[in-house]
Amino acid sequence: MSKTMINITKLTSDKIIIAGPCAAETREQVLESAKQAKKRGVKILRASLWKPRTEPGFDGVKEKGIEWLVEVAKMGLTPGTEVLNARNTKAVLTAIAKNVENPSALIWIGARNQNHDEQVAIVKAVKKYPWARFMFKNQPWRHEKHWRGILKHVLSTKIGKDKIFLSHRGFDPGTDEPRDPKELRNFPDYQMAMRVKTEEDVQMIIDPSHMGGTVDNVIRISKEAMRHKEAGTSFDGFIFEIHPNPTIAWTDAKQQLTWEQFDELMDEYQNLHKEPQVKTKSAQTQASF
Ligand code: PEP
Ligand code: MN
């Protein structure tokens, strides 16, 4: 348990920090998460309404949760959700546009969604709202050309680089065999992530939750990633899965952190980043969330 709750307002003036549950489950769970995020100065709350799943099961509360995200936006936070298609995107963004005085939202595409027609349609829907931001993750398989290819599809819509960022969620180990629990769920390739960031001049955050798969691994990867620097550059931030009560989470229960575990990590990150970082051009123009 951390001694004190940390306020990361200083950190979020320089870094993108997204925190919140893997999936939106109930209105209470989403609003409690928003309250905890706001108290700490976290500006972007993840609470995914759609959940692509490997096997059939709970796959998100879907449209039912849109009004919860509207409530989060009314609290002055940026709600963030994965979407599966342009229809989902429009539903979320029109509701926020209609009901929130100072609207903001983050829409993202997960690792499994590799239909470029749909990717382009989603980005076009995001582009209609200047206050909306777009994030995409790397695809599950390790292939740099494919990852850069998604970026090409995204940029073919002429969305500004200042409106988008990438998330490195690691690459699939490529086996179904039972593995040692200490092994990662997905493997990072820090060099590739930094190369894509620098050469493409985009912002790059890291998702230790889906790399780790377990709380211990998530903490280990986070500590490693916050120290990772190459040629003066580093990750532009983190996306973390944080749940008010991880043991009863409906999805990814083993990897979700408590807010106290988040505090400890952010304390360390804030201390490591006392000095402002050298930024890419897109980061310099990125409107603050
Ligand atoms: C998630 O963000 O909960 C998720 C399913 O991640 P990914 O798309 O990286 O598998
Ligand atoms: Mn998840």
mmCIF file of C-alpha atoms and ligand atoms in Angstrom:
data_model
loop_
_atom_site.group_PDB
_atom_site.id
_atom_site.type_symbol
_atom_site.label_atom_id
_atom_site.label_comp_id
_atom_site.label_asym_id
_atom_site.label_seq_id
_atom_site.Cartn_x
_atom_site.Cartn_y
_atom_site.Cartn_z
ATOM 1 C CA MET A 1 0.000 0.000 0.000
ATOM 2 C CA SER A 2 1.277 3.442 -0.850
ATOM 3 C CA LYS A 3 1.656 5.938 1.980
ATOM 4 C CA THR A 4 0.048 8.827 0.174
ATOM 5 C CA MET A 5 -2.187 9.248 -2.794
ATOM 6 C CA ILE A 6 -0.203 10.832 -5.579
ATOM 7 C CA ASN A 7 -1.240 13.815 -7.687
ATOM 8 C CA ILE A 8 0.210 13.520 -11.189
ATOM 9 C CA THR A 9 -0.900 16.866 -12.610
ATOM 10 C CA LYS A 10 2.739 17.821 -13.240
ATOM 11 C CA LEU A 11 3.426 14.561 -15.025
ATOM 12 C CA THR A 12 0.343 14.822 -17.249
ATOM 13 C CA SER A 13 1.455 18.229 -18.521
ATOM 14 C CA ASP A 14 4.219 16.300 -20.295
ATOM 15 C CA LYS A 15 3.077 12.677 -20.543
ATOM 16 C CA ILE A 16 -0.104 10.933 -21.693
ATOM 17 C CA ILE A 17 -1.442 8.876 -18.801
ATOM 18 C CA ILE A 18 -4.538 6.782 -19.412
ATOM 19 C CA ALA A 19 -5.897 4.738 -16.518
ATOM 20 C CA GLY A 20 -9.088 2.874 -15.744
ATOM 21 C CA PRO A 21 -10.758 -0.497 -15.990
ATOM 22 C CA CYS A 22 -10.275 -2.868 -18.907
ATOM 23 C CA ALA A 23 -14.035 -2.847 -19.468
ATOM 24 C CA ALA A 24 -16.868 -0.611 -18.365
ATOM 25 C CA GLU A 25 -19.038 -2.961 -16.283
ATOM 26 C CA THR A 26 -21.604 -0.892 -14.374
ATOM 27 C CA ARG A 27 -22.386 2.818 -13.994
ATOM 28 C CA GLU A 28 -21.097 2.677 -10.392
ATOM 29 C CA GLN A 29 -17.804 1.045 -11.413
ATOM 30 C CA VAL A 30 -17.221 3.639 -14.151
ATOM 31 C CA LEU A 31 -18.068 6.629 -11.940
ATOM 32 C CA GLU A 32 -15.995 5.319 -9.028
ATOM 33 C CA SER A 33 -13.067 4.895 -11.429
ATOM 34 C CA ALA A 34 -13.592 8.443 -12.737
ATOM 35 C CA LYS A 35 -13.625 9.786 -9.183
ATOM 36 C CA GLN A 36 -10.366 8.011 -8.327
ATOM 37 C CA ALA A 37 -8.753 9.184 -11.584
ATOM 38 C CA LYS A 38 -9.802 12.796 -11.104
ATOM 39 C CA LYS A 39 -8.525 12.930 -7.505
ATOM 40 C CA ARG A 40 -5.070 11.981 -8.807
ATOM 41 C CA GLY A 41 -4.961 14.386 -11.743
ATOM 42 C CA VAL A 42 -5.369 11.610 -14.342
ATOM 43 C CA LYS A 43 -7.009 13.257 -17.337
ATOM 44 C CA ILE A 44 -7.972 10.268 -19.478
ATOM 45 C CA LEU A 45 -10.133 7.436 -18.155
ATOM 46 C CA ARG A 46 -10.176 4.151 -20.005
ATOM 47 C CA ALA A 47 -13.442 2.203 -19.678
ATOM 48 C CA SER A 48 -14.018 0.151 -22.777
ATOM 49 C CA LEU A 49 -17.591 -0.346 -23.969
ATOM 50 C CA TRP A 50 -16.679 -2.877 -26.653
ATOM 51 C CA LYS A 51 -14.375 -5.821 -25.934
ATOM 52 C CA PRO A 52 -13.249 -8.063 -28.775
ATOM 53 C CA ARG A 53 -12.723 -11.477 -27.170
ATOM 54 C CA THR A 54 -10.699 -14.498 -28.178
ATOM 55 C CA GLU A 55 -13.645 -16.752 -27.327
ATOM 56 C CA PRO A 56 -17.353 -15.918 -26.919
ATOM 57 C CA GLY A 57 -18.237 -14.430 -23.529
ATOM 58 C CA PHE A 58 -18.796 -10.970 -22.057
ATOM 59 C CA ASP A 59 -17.850 -8.642 -24.874
ATOM 60 C CA GLY A 60 -18.705 -5.277 -23.438
ATOM 61 C CA VAL A 61 -21.746 -3.371 -22.237
ATOM 62 C CA LYS A 62 -21.728 -1.645 -25.651
ATOM 63 C CA GLU A 63 -24.241 1.191 -26.338
ATOM 64 C CA LYS A 64 -25.691 0.906 -22.827
ATOM 65 C CA GLY A 65 -22.502 2.461 -21.413
ATOM 66 C CA ILE A 66 -22.404 5.519 -23.649
ATOM 67 C CA GLU A 67 -24.328 7.591 -21.116
ATOM 68 C CA TRP A 68 -21.756 6.626 -18.457
ATOM 69 C CA LEU A 69 -18.981 8.014 -20.668
ATOM 70 C CA VAL A 70 -21.052 11.186 -21.122
ATOM 71 C CA GLU A 71 -21.112 11.519 -17.322
ATOM 72 C CA VAL A 72 -17.335 11.048 -17.199
ATOM 73 C CA ALA A 73 -16.866 13.800 -19.810
ATOM 74 C CA LYS A 74 -19.153 16.085 -17.786
ATOM 75 C CA MET A 75 -16.764 15.576 -14.834
ATOM 76 C CA GLY A 76 -14.038 17.201 -16.954
ATOM 77 C CA LEU A 77 -12.229 13.959 -17.793
ATOM 78 C CA THR A 78 -11.590 12.520 -21.241
ATOM 79 C CA PRO A 79 -13.396 9.176 -21.516
ATOM 80 C CA GLY A 80 -11.686 6.564 -23.660
ATOM 81 C CA THR A 81 -13.060 3.434 -25.270
ATOM 82 C CA GLU A 82 -12.124 0.868 -27.839
ATOM 83 C CA VAL A 83 -14.543 0.671 -30.762
ATOM 84 C CA LEU A 84 -15.121 -2.052 -33.315
ATOM 85 C CA ASN A 85 -16.472 0.028 -36.146
ATOM 86 C CA ALA A 86 -17.511 3.472 -37.366
ATOM 87 C CA ARG A 87 -21.060 2.990 -36.081
ATOM 88 C CA ASN A 88 -19.760 2.604 -32.502
ATOM 89 C CA THR A 89 -17.504 5.627 -32.992
ATOM 90 C CA LYS A 90 -20.339 7.857 -34.204
ATOM 91 C CA ALA A 91 -22.632 6.722 -31.388
ATOM 92 C CA VAL A 92 -20.076 7.657 -28.689
ATOM 93 C CA LEU A 93 -18.959 10.943 -30.230
ATOM 94 C CA THR A 94 -22.420 12.282 -31.140
ATOM 95 C CA ALA A 95 -23.655 11.600 -27.578
ATOM 96 C CA ILE A 96 -20.682 13.460 -26.082
ATOM 97 C CA ALA A 97 -20.991 16.326 -28.589
ATOM 98 C CA LYS A 98 -24.694 16.705 -27.819
ATOM 99 C CA ASN A 99 -24.549 16.516 -24.034
ATOM 100 C CA VAL A 100 -21.208 17.903 -22.866
ATOM 101 C CA GLU A 101 -20.304 21.586 -22.775
ATOM 102 C CA ASN A 102 -16.536 21.018 -23.120
ATOM 103 C CA PRO A 103 -16.468 17.736 -24.994
ATOM 104 C CA SER A 104 -13.485 15.422 -25.255
ATOM 105 C CA ALA A 105 -13.013 11.739 -25.994
ATOM 106 C CA LEU A 106 -10.444 9.150 -26.914
ATOM 107 C CA ILE A 107 -11.398 6.449 -29.402
ATOM 108 C CA TRP A 108 -9.090 3.530 -30.048
ATOM 109 C CA ILE A 109 -8.692 0.434 -32.164
ATOM 110 C CA GLY A 110 -7.456 -2.688 -30.407
ATOM 111 C CA ALA A 111 -4.891 -5.181 -31.597
ATOM 112 C CA ARG A 112 -7.408 -7.579 -33.139
ATOM 113 C CA ASN A 113 -9.112 -5.085 -35.434
ATOM 114 C CA GLN A 114 -7.058 -5.335 -38.611
ATOM 115 C CA ASN A 115 -9.592 -4.542 -41.338
ATOM 116 C CA HIS A 116 -8.207 -1.441 -43.001
ATOM 117 C CA ASP A 117 -11.571 -0.412 -44.463
ATOM 118 C CA GLU A 118 -12.990 -0.285 -40.957
ATOM 119 C CA GLN A 119 -9.888 1.450 -39.572
ATOM 120 C CA VAL A 120 -10.263 4.216 -42.149
ATOM 121 C CA ALA A 121 -14.007 4.573 -41.523
ATOM 122 C CA ILE A 122 -13.378 4.885 -37.762
ATOM 123 C CA VAL A 123 -10.707 7.558 -38.219
ATOM 124 C CA LYS A 124 -12.974 9.506 -40.589
ATOM 125 C CA ALA A 125 -15.686 9.468 -37.906
ATOM 126 C CA VAL A 126 -13.183 10.708 -35.274
ATOM 127 C CA LYS A 127 -11.904 13.432 -37.592
ATOM 128 C CA LYS A 128 -15.324 15.105 -37.672
ATOM 129 C CA TYR A 129 -14.796 16.207 -34.048
ATOM 130 C CA PRO A 130 -11.709 18.392 -33.521
ATOM 131 C CA TRP A 131 -11.748 17.615 -29.795
ATOM 132 C CA ALA A 132 -11.633 13.841 -30.303
ATOM 133 C CA ARG A 133 -8.358 11.925 -30.229
ATOM 134 C CA PHE A 134 -7.521 8.602 -31.840
ATOM 135 C CA MET A 135 -5.195 5.842 -30.680
ATOM 136 C CA PHE A 136 -4.309 2.520 -32.245
ATOM 137 C CA LYS A 137 -2.389 -0.421 -30.886
ATOM 138 C CA ASN A 138 0.083 -2.631 -32.663
ATOM 139 C CA GLN A 139 -1.355 -5.779 -34.249
ATOM 140 C CA PRO A 140 -0.747 -9.024 -32.270
ATOM 141 C CA TRP A 141 1.984 -10.409 -34.531
ATOM 142 C CA ARG A 142 5.480 -9.005 -34.588
ATOM 143 C CA HIS A 143 5.748 -7.196 -37.888
ATOM 144 C CA GLU A 144 6.974 -3.626 -38.159
ATOM 145 C CA LYS A 145 5.775 -3.093 -41.721
ATOM 146 C CA HIS A 146 2.229 -4.042 -40.752
ATOM 147 C CA TRP A 147 2.227 -1.648 -37.779
ATOM 148 C CA ARG A 148 3.524 1.200 -39.921
ATOM 149 C CA GLY A 149 0.946 0.170 -42.531
ATOM 150 C CA ILE A 150 -1.905 0.821 -40.081
ATOM 151 C CA LEU A 151 -0.449 4.291 -39.568
ATOM 152 C CA LYS A 152 -0.455 4.813 -43.350
ATOM 153 C CA HIS A 153 -4.139 3.830 -43.512
ATOM 154 C CA VAL A 154 -4.895 6.177 -40.613
ATOM 155 C CA LEU A 155 -3.013 9.088 -42.180
ATOM 156 C CA SER A 156 -4.671 8.477 -45.565
ATOM 157 C CA THR A 157 -7.745 10.153 -44.007
ATOM 158 C CA LYS A 158 -5.649 13.326 -43.561
ATOM 159 C CA ILE A 159 -6.229 13.349 -39.811
ATOM 160 C CA GLY A 160 -3.522 15.485 -38.159
ATOM 161 C CA LYS A 161 -0.650 13.699 -36.431
ATOM 162 C CA ASP A 162 -1.391 15.913 -33.434
ATOM 163 C CA LYS A 163 -4.759 14.119 -33.069
ATOM 164 C CA ILE A 164 -3.376 10.587 -32.933
ATOM 165 C CA PHE A 165 -1.011 8.412 -30.997
ATOM 166 C CA LEU A 166 0.140 4.811 -31.030
ATOM 167 C CA SER A 167 0.160 2.285 -28.220
ATOM 168 C CA HIS A 168 2.682 -0.529 -27.955
ATOM 169 C CA ARG A 169 0.860 -3.504 -26.348
ATOM 170 C CA GLY A 170 3.480 -6.089 -27.175
ATOM 171 C CA PHE A 171 3.543 -9.012 -29.585
ATOM 172 C CA ASP A 172 1.969 -12.426 -29.164
ATOM 173 C CA PRO A 173 4.404 -15.179 -28.098
ATOM 174 C CA GLY A 174 2.856 -17.378 -30.786
ATOM 175 C CA THR A 175 2.039 -20.435 -28.722
ATOM 176 C CA ASP A 176 -0.988 -22.046 -27.066
ATOM 177 C CA GLU A 177 1.161 -24.202 -24.783
ATOM 178 C CA PRO A 178 0.803 -23.569 -21.047
ATOM 179 C CA ARG A 179 3.523 -21.134 -20.106
ATOM 180 C CA ASP A 180 5.277 -20.234 -16.886
ATOM 181 C CA PRO A 181 3.103 -17.566 -15.152
ATOM 182 C CA LYS A 182 6.201 -15.385 -14.916
ATOM 183 C CA GLU A 183 6.290 -15.240 -18.694
ATOM 184 C CA LEU A 184 4.721 -12.278 -20.397
ATOM 185 C CA ARG A 185 1.364 -12.370 -22.137
ATOM 186 C CA ASN A 186 2.802 -10.272 -24.969
ATOM 187 C CA PHE A 187 6.413 -9.311 -25.580
ATOM 188 C CA PRO A 188 7.600 -5.737 -25.887
ATOM 189 C CA ASP A 189 9.934 -4.619 -28.631
ATOM 190 C CA TYR A 190 11.164 -1.317 -27.251
ATOM 191 C CA GLN A 191 13.539 -0.735 -30.143
ATOM 192 C CA MET A 192 10.781 -1.152 -32.708
ATOM 193 C CA ALA A 193 8.438 1.148 -30.776
ATOM 194 C CA MET A 194 11.098 3.860 -30.513
ATOM 195 C CA ARG A 195 12.029 3.472 -34.195
ATOM 196 C CA VAL A 196 8.404 3.858 -35.292
ATOM 197 C CA LYS A 197 7.960 6.842 -32.976
ATOM 198 C CA THR A 198 11.051 8.664 -34.186
ATOM 199 C CA GLU A 199 10.973 7.849 -37.884
ATOM 200 C CA GLU A 200 7.236 8.457 -38.262
ATOM 201 C CA ASP A 201 7.228 11.465 -35.899
ATOM 202 C CA VAL A 202 4.302 10.226 -33.836
ATOM 203 C CA GLN A 203 3.563 9.919 -30.151
ATOM 204 C CA MET A 204 4.058 6.444 -28.699
ATOM 205 C CA ILE A 205 2.714 5.210 -25.387
ATOM 206 C CA ILE A 206 3.080 1.774 -23.820
ATOM 207 C CA ASP A 207 0.478 -0.665 -22.488
ATOM 208 C CA PRO A 208 2.202 -2.746 -19.777
ATOM 209 C CA SER A 209 -1.124 -4.314 -18.724
ATOM 210 C CA HIS A 210 -1.516 -6.395 -21.882
ATOM 211 C CA MET A 211 2.196 -7.204 -21.945
ATOM 212 C CA GLY A 212 2.268 -8.326 -18.331
ATOM 213 C CA GLY A 213 -0.870 -10.424 -17.979
ATOM 214 C CA THR A 214 -0.300 -10.570 -14.202
ATOM 215 C CA VAL A 215 0.040 -7.765 -11.648
ATOM 216 C CA ASP A 216 3.675 -8.659 -10.865
ATOM 217 C CA ASN A 217 4.600 -8.629 -14.540
ATOM 218 C CA VAL A 218 2.721 -5.364 -15.159
ATOM 219 C CA ILE A 219 4.669 -3.664 -12.372
ATOM 220 C CA ARG A 220 7.978 -5.074 -13.624
ATOM 221 C CA ILE A 221 7.367 -4.004 -17.247
ATOM 222 C CA SER A 222 6.148 -0.551 -16.165
ATOM 223 C CA LYS A 223 9.328 0.083 -14.174
ATOM 224 C CA GLU A 224 11.457 -1.085 -17.087
ATOM 225 C CA ALA A 225 9.516 0.972 -19.664
ATOM 226 C CA MET A 226 9.581 4.198 -17.654
ATOM 227 C CA ARG A 227 13.392 4.005 -17.667
ATOM 228 C CA HIS A 228 13.716 3.079 -21.326
ATOM 229 C CA LYS A 229 15.507 5.731 -23.352
ATOM 230 C CA GLU A 230 16.987 5.553 -26.798
ATOM 231 C CA ALA A 231 18.837 8.391 -28.470
ATOM 232 C CA GLY A 232 17.268 10.851 -26.037
ATOM 233 C CA THR A 233 13.721 9.658 -26.611
ATOM 234 C CA SER A 234 11.343 7.586 -24.528
ATOM 235 C CA PHE A 235 7.694 6.573 -24.324
ATOM 236 C CA ASP A 236 5.227 9.469 -24.328
ATOM 237 C CA GLY A 237 3.147 7.844 -21.619
ATOM 238 C CA PHE A 238 1.246 4.791 -20.414
ATOM 239 C CA ILE A 239 -2.141 3.152 -20.587
ATOM 240 C CA PHE A 240 -2.895 1.129 -17.443
ATOM 241 C CA GLU A 241 -5.755 -1.139 -16.488
ATOM 242 C CA ILE A 242 -6.874 -0.103 -13.000
ATOM 243 C CA HIS A 243 -9.990 -1.534 -11.363
ATOM 244 C CA PRO A 244 -11.734 -0.501 -8.121
ATOM 245 C CA ASN A 245 -11.688 -4.195 -7.146
ATOM 246 C CA PRO A 246 -9.525 -6.198 -9.573
ATOM 247 C CA THR A 247 -10.415 -9.586 -8.096
ATOM 248 C CA ILE A 248 -14.007 -9.265 -9.325
ATOM 249 C CA ALA A 249 -13.224 -7.665 -12.710
ATOM 250 C CA TRP A 250 -15.293 -9.086 -15.563
ATOM 251 C CA THR A 251 -12.281 -9.112 -17.932
ATOM 252 C CA ASP A 252 -8.498 -9.294 -17.504
ATOM 253 C CA ALA A 253 -8.843 -9.695 -13.707
ATOM 254 C CA LYS A 254 -5.311 -11.030 -13.243
ATOM 255 C CA GLN A 255 -3.576 -7.987 -14.703
ATOM 256 C CA GLN A 256 -5.612 -5.050 -13.399
ATOM 257 C CA LEU A 257 -3.919 -2.913 -10.747
ATOM 258 C CA THR A 258 -5.465 -1.218 -7.737
ATOM 259 C CA TRP A 259 -5.292 2.582 -7.522
ATOM 260 C CA GLU A 260 -2.746 2.164 -4.710
ATOM 261 C CA GLN A 261 -0.470 0.135 -6.983
ATOM 262 C CA PHE A 262 -0.932 2.831 -9.635
ATOM 263 C CA ASP A 263 0.085 5.508 -7.078
ATOM 264 C CA GLU A 264 3.346 3.729 -6.350
ATOM 265 C CA LEU A 265 4.223 3.458 -10.035
ATOM 266 C CA MET A 266 3.313 7.070 -10.758
ATOM 267 C CA ASP A 267 5.359 8.289 -7.810
ATOM 268 C CA GLU A 268 8.378 6.607 -9.349
ATOM 269 C CA TYR A 269 7.570 7.845 -12.885
ATOM 270 C CA GLN A 270 7.045 11.424 -11.722
ATOM 271 C CA ASN A 271 10.409 11.358 -9.924
ATOM 272 C CA LEU A 272 12.163 10.031 -13.017
ATOM 273 C CA HIS A 273 10.628 12.757 -15.180
ATOM 274 C CA LYS A 274 11.366 15.910 -13.306
ATOM 275 C CA GLU A 275 13.057 17.328 -16.404
ATOM 276 C CA PRO A 276 10.871 17.995 -19.473
ATOM 277 C CA GLN A 277 11.625 15.603 -22.329
ATOM 278 C CA VAL A 278 12.731 16.279 -25.896
ATOM 279 C CA LYS A 279 9.506 16.044 -27.890
ATOM 280 C CA THR A 280 8.591 15.046 -31.407
ATOM 281 C CA LYS A 281 6.947 17.742 -33.526
ATOM 282 C CA SER A 282 3.559 16.072 -33.245
ATOM 283 C CA ALA A 283 3.875 16.043 -29.451
ATOM 284 C CA GLN A 284 4.681 19.744 -29.390
ATOM 285 C CA THR A 285 1.452 20.561 -31.204
ATOM 286 C CA GLN A 286 -0.701 17.946 -29.428
ATOM 287 C CA ALA A 287 -3.491 19.877 -27.764
ATOM 288 C CA SER A 288 -3.557 19.078 -24.073
ATOM 289 C CA PHE A 289 -6.158 16.540 -23.071
HETATM 290 C C1 PEP B 1 -7.758 -4.176 -24.066
HETATM 291 O O1 PEP B 1 -7.328 -3.014 -24.209
HETATM 292 O O2 PEP B 1 -8.441 -4.507 -23.084
HETATM 293 C C2 PEP B 1 -7.412 -5.193 -25.082
HETATM 294 C C3 PEP B 1 -8.192 -6.204 -25.355
HETATM 295 O O3 PEP B 1 -6.212 -4.997 -25.633
HETATM 296 P P1 PEP B 1 -5.567 -5.501 -27.015
HETATM 297 O O4 PEP B 1 -6.406 -4.901 -28.113
HETATM 298 O O5 PEP B 1 -4.210 -4.890 -26.929
HETATM 299 O O6 PEP B 1 -5.557 -6.985 -26.985
HETATM 300 MN MN MN B 2 -7.873 -5.654 -21.154
#
